[in-house]
JSON list of C-alpha atoms in Angstrom, two decimals:
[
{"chain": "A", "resi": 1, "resn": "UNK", "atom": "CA", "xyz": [73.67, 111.06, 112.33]},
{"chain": "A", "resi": 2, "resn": "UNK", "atom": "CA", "xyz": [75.38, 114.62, 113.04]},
{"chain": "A", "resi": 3, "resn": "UNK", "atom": "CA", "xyz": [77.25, 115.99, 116.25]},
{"chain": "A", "resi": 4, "resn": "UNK", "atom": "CA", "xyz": [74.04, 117.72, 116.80]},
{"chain": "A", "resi": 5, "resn": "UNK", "atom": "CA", "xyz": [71.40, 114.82, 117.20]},
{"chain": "A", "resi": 6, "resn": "UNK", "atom": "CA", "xyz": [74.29, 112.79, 118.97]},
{"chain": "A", "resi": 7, "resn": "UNK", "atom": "CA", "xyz": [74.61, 115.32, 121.54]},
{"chain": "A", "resi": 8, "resn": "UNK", "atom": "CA", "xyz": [70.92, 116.04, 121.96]},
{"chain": "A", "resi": 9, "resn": "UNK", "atom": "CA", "xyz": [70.21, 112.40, 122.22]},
{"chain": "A", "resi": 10, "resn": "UNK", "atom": "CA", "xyz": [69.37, 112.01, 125.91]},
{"chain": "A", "resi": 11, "resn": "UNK", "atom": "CA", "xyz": [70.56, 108.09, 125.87]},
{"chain": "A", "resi": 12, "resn": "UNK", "atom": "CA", "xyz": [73.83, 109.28, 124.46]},
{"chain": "A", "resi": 13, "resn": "UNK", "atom": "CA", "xyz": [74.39, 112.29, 127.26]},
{"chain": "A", "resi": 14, "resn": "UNK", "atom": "CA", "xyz": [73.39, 109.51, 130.26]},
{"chain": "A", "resi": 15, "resn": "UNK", "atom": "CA", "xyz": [75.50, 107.19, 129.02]},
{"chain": "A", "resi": 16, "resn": "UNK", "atom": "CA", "xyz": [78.76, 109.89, 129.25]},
{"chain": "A", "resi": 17, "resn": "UNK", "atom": "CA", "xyz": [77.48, 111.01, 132.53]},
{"chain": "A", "resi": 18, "resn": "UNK", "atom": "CA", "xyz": [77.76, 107.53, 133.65]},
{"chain": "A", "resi": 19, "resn": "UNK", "atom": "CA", "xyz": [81.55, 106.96, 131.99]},
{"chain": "A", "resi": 20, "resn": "UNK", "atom": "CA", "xyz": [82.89, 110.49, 134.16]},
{"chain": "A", "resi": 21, "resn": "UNK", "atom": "CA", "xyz": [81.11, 109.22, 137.08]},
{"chain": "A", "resi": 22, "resn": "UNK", "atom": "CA", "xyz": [82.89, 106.42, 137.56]},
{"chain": "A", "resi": 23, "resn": "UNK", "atom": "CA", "xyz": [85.68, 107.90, 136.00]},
{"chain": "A", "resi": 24, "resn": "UNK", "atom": "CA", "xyz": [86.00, 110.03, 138.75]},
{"chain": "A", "resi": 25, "resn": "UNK", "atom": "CA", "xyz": [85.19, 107.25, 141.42]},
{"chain": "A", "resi": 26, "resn": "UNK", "atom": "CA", "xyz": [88.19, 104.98, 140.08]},
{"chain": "A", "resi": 27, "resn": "UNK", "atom": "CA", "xyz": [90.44, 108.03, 139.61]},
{"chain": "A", "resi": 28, "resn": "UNK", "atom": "CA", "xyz": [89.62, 108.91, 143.71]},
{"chain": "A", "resi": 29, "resn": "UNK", "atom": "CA", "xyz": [90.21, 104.99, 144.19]},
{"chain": "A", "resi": 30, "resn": "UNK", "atom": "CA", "xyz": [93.11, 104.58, 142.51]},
{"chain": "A", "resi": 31, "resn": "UNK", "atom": "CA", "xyz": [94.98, 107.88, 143.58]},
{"chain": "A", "resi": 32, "resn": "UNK", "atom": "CA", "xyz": [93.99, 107.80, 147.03]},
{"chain": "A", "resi": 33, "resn": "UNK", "atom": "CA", "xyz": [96.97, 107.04, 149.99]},
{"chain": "A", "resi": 34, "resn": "UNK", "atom": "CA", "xyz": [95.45, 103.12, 151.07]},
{"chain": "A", "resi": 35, "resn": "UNK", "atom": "CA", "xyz": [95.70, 102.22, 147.23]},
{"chain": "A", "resi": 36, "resn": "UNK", "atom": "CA", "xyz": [99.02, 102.81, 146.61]},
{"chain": "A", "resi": 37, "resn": "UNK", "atom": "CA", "xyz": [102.70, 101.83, 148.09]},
{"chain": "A", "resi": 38, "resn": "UNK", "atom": "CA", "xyz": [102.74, 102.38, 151.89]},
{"chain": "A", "resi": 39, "resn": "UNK", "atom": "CA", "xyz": [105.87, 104.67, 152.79]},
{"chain": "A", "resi": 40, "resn": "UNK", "atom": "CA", "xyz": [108.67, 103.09, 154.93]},
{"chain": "A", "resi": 41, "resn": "UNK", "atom": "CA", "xyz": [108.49, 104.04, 158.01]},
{"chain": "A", "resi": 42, "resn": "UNK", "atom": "CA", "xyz": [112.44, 104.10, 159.97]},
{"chain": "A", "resi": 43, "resn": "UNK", "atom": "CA", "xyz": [112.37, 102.46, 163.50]},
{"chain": "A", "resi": 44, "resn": "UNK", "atom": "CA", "xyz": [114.04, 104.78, 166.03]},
{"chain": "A", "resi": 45, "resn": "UNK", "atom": "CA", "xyz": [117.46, 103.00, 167.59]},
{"chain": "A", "resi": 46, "resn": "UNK", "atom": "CA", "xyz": [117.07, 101.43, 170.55]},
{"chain": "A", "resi": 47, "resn": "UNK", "atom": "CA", "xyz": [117.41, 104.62, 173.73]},
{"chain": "A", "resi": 48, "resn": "UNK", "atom": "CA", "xyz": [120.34, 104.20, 176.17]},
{"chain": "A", "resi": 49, "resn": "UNK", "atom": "CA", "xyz": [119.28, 104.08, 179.48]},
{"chain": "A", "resi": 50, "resn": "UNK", "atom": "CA", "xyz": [121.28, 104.70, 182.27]},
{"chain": "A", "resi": 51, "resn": "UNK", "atom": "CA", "xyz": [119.82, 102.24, 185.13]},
{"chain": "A", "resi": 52, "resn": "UNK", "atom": "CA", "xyz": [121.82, 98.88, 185.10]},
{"chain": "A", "resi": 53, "resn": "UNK", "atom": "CA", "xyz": [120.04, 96.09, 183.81]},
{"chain": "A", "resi": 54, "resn": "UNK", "atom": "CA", "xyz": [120.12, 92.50, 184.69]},
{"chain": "A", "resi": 55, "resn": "UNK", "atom": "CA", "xyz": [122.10, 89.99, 182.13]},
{"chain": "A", "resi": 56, "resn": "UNK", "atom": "CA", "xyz": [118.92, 88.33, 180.42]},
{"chain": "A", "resi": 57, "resn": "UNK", "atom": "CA", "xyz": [117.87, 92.08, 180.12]},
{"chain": "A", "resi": 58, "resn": "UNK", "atom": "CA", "xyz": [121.08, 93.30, 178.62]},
{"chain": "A", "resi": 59, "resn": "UNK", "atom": "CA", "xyz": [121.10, 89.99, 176.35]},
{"chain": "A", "resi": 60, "resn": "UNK", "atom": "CA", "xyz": [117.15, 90.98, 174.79]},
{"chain": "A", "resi": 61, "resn": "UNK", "atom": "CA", "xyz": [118.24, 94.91, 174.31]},
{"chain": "A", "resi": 62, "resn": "UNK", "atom": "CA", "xyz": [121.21, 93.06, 172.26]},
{"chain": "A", "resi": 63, "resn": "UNK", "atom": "CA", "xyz": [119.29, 90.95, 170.08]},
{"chain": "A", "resi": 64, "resn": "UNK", "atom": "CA", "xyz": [117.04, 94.35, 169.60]},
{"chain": "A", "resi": 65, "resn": "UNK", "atom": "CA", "xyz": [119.83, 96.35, 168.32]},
{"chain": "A", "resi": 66, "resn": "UNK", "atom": "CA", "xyz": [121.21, 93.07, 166.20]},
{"chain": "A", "resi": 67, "resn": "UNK", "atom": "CA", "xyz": [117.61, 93.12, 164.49]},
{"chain": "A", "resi": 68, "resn": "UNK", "atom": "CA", "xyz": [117.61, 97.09, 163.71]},
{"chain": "A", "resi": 69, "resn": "UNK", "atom": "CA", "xyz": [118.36, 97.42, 160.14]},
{"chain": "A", "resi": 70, "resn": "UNK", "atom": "CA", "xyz": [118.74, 93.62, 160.24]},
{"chain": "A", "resi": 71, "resn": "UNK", "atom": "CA", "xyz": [117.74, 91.62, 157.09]},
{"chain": "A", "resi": 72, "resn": "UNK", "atom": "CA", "xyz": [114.41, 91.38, 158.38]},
{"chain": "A", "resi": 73, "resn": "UNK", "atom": "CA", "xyz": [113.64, 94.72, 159.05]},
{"chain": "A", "resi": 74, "resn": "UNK", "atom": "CA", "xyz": [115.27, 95.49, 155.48]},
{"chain": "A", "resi": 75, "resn": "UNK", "atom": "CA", "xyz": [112.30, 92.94, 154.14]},
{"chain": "A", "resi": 76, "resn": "UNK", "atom": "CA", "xyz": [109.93, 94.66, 155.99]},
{"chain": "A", "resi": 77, "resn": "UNK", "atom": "CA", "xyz": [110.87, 98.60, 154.31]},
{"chain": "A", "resi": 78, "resn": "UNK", "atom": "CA", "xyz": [110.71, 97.13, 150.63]},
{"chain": "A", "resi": 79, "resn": "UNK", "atom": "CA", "xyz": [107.41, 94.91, 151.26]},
{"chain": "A", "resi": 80, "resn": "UNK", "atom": "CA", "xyz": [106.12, 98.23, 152.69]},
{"chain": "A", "resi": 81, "resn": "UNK", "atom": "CA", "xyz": [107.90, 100.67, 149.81]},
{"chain": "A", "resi": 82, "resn": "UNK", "atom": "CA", "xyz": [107.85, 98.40, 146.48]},
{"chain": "A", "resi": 83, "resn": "UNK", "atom": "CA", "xyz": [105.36, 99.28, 143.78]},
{"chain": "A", "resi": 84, "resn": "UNK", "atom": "CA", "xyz": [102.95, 97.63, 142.03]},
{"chain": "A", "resi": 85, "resn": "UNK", "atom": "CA", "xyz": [102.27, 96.45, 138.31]},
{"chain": "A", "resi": 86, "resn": "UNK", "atom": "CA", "xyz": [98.54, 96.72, 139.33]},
{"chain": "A", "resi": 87, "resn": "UNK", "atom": "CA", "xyz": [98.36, 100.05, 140.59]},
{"chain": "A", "resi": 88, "resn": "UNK", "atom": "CA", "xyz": [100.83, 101.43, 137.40]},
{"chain": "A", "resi": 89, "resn": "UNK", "atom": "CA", "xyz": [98.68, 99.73, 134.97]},
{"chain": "A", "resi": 90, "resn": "UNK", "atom": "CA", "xyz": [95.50, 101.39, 136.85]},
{"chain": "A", "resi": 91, "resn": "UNK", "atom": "CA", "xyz": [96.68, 105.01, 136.95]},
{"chain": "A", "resi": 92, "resn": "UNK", "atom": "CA", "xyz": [97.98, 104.41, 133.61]},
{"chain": "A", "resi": 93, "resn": "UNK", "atom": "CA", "xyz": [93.92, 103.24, 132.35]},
{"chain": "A", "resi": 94, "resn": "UNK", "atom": "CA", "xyz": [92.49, 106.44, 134.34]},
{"chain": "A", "resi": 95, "resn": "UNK", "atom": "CA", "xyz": [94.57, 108.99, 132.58]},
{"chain": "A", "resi": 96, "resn": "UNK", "atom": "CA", "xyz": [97.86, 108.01, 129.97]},
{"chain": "A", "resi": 97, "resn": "UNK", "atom": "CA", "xyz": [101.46, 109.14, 132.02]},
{"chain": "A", "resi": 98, "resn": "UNK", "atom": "CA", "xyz": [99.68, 108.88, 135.72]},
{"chain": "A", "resi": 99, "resn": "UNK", "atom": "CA", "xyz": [101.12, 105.16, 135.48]},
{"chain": "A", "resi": 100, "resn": "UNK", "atom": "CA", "xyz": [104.61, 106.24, 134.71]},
{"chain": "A", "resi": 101, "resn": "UNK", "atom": "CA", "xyz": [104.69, 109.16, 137.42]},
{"chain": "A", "resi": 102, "resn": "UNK", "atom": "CA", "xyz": [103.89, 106.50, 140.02]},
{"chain": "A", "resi": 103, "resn": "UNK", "atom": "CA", "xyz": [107.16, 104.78, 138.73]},
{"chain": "A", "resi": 104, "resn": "UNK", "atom": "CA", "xyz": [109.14, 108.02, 138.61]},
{"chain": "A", "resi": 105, "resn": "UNK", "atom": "CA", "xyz": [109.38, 107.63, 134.82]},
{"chain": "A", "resi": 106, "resn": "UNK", "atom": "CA", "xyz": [108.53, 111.53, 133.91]},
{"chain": "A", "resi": 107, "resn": "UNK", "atom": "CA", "xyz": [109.93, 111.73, 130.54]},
{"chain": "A", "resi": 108, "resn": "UNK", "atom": "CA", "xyz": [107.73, 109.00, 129.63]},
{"chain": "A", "resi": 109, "resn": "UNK", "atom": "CA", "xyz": [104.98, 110.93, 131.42]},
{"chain": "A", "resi": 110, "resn": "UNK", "atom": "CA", "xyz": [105.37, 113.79, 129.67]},
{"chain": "A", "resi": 111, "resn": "UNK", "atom": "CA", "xyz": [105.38, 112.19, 126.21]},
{"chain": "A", "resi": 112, "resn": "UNK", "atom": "CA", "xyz": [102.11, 110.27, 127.57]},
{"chain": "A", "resi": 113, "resn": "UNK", "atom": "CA", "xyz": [100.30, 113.32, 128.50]},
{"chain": "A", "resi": 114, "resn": "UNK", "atom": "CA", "xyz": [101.65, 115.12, 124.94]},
{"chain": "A", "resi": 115, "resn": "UNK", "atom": "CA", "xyz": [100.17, 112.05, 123.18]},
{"chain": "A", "resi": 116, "resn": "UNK", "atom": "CA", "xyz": [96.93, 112.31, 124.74]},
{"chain": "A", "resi": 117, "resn": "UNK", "atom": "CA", "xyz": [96.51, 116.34, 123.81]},
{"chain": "A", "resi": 118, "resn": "UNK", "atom": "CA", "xyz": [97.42, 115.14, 120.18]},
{"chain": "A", "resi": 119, "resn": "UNK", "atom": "CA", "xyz": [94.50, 112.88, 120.34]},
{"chain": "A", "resi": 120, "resn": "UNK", "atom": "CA", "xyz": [92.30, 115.19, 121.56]},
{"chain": "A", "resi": 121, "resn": "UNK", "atom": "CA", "xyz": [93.51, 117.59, 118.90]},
{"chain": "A", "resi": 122, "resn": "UNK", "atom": "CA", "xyz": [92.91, 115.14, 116.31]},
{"chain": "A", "resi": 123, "resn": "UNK", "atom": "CA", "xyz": [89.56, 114.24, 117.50]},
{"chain": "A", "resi": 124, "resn": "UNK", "atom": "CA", "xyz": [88.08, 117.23, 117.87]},
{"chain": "A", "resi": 125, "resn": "UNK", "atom": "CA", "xyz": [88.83, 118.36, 114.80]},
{"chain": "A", "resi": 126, "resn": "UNK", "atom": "CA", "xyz": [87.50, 115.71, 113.60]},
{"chain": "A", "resi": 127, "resn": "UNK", "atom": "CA", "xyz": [84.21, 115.87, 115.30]},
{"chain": "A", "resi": 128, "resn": "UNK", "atom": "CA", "xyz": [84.12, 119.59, 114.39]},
{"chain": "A", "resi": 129, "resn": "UNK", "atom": "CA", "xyz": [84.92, 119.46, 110.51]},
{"chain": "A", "resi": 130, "resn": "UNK", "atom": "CA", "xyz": [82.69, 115.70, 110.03]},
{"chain": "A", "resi": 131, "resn": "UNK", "atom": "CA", "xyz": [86.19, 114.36, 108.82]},
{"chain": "A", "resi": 132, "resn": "UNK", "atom": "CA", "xyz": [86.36, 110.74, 109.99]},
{"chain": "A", "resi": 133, "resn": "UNK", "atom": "CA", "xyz": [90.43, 110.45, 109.12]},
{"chain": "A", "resi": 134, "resn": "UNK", "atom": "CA", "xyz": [91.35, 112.41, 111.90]},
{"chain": "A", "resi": 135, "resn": "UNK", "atom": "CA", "xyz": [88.96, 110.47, 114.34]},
{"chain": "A", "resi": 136, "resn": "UNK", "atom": "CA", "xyz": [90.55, 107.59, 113.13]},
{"chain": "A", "resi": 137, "resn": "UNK", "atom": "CA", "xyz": [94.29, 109.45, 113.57]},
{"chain": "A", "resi": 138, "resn": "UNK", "atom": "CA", "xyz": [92.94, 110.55, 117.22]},
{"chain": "A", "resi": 139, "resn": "UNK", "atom": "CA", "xyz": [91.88, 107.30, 118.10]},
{"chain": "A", "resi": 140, "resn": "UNK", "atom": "CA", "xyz": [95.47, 105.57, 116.69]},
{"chain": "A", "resi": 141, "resn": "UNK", "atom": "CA", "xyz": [97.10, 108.61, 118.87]},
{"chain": "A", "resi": 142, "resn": "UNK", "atom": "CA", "xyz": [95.34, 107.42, 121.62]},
{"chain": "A", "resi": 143, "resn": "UNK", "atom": "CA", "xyz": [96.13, 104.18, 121.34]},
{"chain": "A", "resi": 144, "resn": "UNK", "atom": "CA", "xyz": [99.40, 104.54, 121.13]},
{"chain": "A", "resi": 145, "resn": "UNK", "atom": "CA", "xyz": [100.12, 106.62, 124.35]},
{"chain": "A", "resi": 146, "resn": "UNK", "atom": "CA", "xyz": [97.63, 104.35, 126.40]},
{"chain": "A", "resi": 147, "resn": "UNK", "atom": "CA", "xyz": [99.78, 101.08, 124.69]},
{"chain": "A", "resi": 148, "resn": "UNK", "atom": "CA", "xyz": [103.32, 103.13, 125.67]},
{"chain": "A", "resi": 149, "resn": "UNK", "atom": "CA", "xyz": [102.09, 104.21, 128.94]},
{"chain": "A", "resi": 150, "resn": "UNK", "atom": "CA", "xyz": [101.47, 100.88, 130.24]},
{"chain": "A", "resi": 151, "resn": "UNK", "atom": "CA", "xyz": [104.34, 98.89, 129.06]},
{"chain": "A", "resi": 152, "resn": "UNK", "atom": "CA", "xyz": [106.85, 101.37, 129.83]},
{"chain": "A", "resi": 153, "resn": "UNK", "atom": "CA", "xyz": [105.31, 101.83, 133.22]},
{"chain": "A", "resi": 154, "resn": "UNK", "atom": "CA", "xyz": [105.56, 97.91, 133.87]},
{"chain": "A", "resi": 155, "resn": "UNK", "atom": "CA", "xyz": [109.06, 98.06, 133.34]},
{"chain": "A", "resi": 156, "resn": "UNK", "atom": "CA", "xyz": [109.47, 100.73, 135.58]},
{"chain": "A", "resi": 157, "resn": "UNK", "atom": "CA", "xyz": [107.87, 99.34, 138.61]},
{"chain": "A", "resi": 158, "resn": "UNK", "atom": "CA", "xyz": [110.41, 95.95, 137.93]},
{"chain": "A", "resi": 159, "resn": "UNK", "atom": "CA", "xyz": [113.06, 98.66, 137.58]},
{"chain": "A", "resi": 160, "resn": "UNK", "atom": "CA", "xyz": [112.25, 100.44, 140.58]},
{"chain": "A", "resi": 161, "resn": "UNK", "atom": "CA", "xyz": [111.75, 97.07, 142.98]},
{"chain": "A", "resi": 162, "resn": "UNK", "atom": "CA", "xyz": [115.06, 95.70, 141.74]},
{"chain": "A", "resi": 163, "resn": "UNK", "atom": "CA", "xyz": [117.05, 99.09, 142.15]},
{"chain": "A", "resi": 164, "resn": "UNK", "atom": "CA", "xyz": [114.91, 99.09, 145.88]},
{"chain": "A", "resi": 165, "resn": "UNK", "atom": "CA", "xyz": [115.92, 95.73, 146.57]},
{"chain": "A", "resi": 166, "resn": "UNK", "atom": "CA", "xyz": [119.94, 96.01, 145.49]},
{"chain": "A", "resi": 167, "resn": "UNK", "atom": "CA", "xyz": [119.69, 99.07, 147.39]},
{"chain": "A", "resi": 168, "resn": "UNK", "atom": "CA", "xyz": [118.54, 97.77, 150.73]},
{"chain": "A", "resi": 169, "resn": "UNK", "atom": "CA", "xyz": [120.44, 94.36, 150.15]},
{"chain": "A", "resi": 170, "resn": "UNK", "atom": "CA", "xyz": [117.37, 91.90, 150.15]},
{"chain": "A", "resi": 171, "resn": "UNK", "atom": "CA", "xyz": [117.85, 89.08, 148.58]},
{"chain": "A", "resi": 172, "resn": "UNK", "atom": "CA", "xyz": [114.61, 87.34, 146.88]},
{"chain": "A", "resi": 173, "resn": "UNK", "atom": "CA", "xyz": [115.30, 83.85, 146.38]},
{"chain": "A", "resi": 174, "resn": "UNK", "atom": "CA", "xyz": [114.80, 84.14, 142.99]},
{"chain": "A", "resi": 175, "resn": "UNK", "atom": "CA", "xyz": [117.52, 86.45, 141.82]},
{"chain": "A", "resi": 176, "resn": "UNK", "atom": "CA", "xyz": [120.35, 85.39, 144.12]},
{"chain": "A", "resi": 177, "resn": "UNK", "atom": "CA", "xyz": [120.62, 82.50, 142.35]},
{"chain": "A", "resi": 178, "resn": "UNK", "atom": "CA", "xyz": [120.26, 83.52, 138.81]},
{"chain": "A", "resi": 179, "resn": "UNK", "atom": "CA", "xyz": [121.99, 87.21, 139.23]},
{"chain": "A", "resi": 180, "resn": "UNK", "atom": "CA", "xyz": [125.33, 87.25, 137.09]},
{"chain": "A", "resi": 181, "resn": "UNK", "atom": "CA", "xyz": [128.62, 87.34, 138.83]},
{"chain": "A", "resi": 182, "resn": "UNK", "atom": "CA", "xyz": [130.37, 90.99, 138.50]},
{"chain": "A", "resi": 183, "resn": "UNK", "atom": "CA", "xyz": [133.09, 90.95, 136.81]},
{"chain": "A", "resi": 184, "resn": "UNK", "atom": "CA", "xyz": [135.66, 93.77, 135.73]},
{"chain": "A", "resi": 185, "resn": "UNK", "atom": "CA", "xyz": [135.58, 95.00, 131.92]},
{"chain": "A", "resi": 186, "resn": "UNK", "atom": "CA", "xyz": [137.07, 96.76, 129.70]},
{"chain": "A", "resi": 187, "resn": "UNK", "atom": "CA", "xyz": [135.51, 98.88, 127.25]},
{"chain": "A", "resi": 188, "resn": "UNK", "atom": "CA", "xyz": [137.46, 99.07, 123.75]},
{"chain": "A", "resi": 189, "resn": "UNK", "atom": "CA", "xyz": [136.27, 102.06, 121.21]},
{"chain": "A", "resi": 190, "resn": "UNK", "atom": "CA", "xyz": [137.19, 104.77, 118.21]},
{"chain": "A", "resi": 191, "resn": "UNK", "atom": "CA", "xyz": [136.85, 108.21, 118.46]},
{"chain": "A", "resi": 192, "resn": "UNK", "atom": "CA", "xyz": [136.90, 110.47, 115.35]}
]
């Protein structure tokens, strides 16, 4: 069967007008503001006030400044800021890199997105010259920057959550326990 009854097969044409429909819903689903990490809102300090307050009232307005930027509130900004393996690993199945720029990774974006136009190099020369190699080289391309795109995107999102969390001092249970003690080195090398 050529490119030419393939693409005036009506079956074939519905069935790709289906695949960019939703395409296009899951992209809009995916990329829209609810799906992704909510941004961390900063509480405003507590206002003086210049009428003088009972004790009890003075006591509360205490515990209120104790809390702002307390551990808490520090839980509360990464719950509300930290990324997730889910949405990288959707972006990164609508469209090879989006993954990675939702972890700040853009070098591995960019070679994601350079992948992809390889493939689509490949393929369509393929398709174009009946030469089933370079479908077969497109598809491998492909492959490959869907397959990068996704694992290097994981390990950007645990990146990003553990440089969040050492930033805003929260401890997670988890790696308290297990993180290693610091210690001072020394580093020992040749130069030539």
């Amino acid at each position: 069967m050529s490119i030419q009854e393939i693409m005036q097969n009506s079956a074939y044409i519905t069935a790709l007008r289906h695949l960019l429909a939703w395409t296009l819903i899951l992209g809009g689903l995916l990329l829209s503001p609810g799906y992704g990490p909510k941004l961390a809102h900063a509480q405003q300090a507590p206002s003086e006030t210049t009428v003088v307050e009972e004790a009890s009232d003075a006591d509360a307005s205490a515990r209120g400044e104790a809390q702002f930027l307390g551990l808490e509130h520090r839980r509360e900004i990464y719950e509300a800021s930290r990324l997730t393996v889910s949405g990288a690993v959707g972006r990164n199945l609508l469209l090879p890199g989006l993954g990675n720029i939702y972890t700040e990774q853009y070098f591995y974006a960019g070679l994601a997105f350079s992948f992809l136009v390889f493939a689509a190099s490949f393929v369509s020369y393929g398709l174009v010259t009946d030469q089933s190699e370079f479908l077969w080289i497109g598809a491998g391309t492909a492959g490959i920057a869907y397959v990068g795109s996704i694992s290097t995107s994981i390990l950007g999102v645990e990146k990003y959550n553990r440089e969040r969390r050492e930033g805003l001092k929260v401890e997670l249970g988890r790696a308290g326990a297990l993180a290693p003690a610091w210690s001072p080195s020394v580093n020992v090398g040749w130069r030539f």
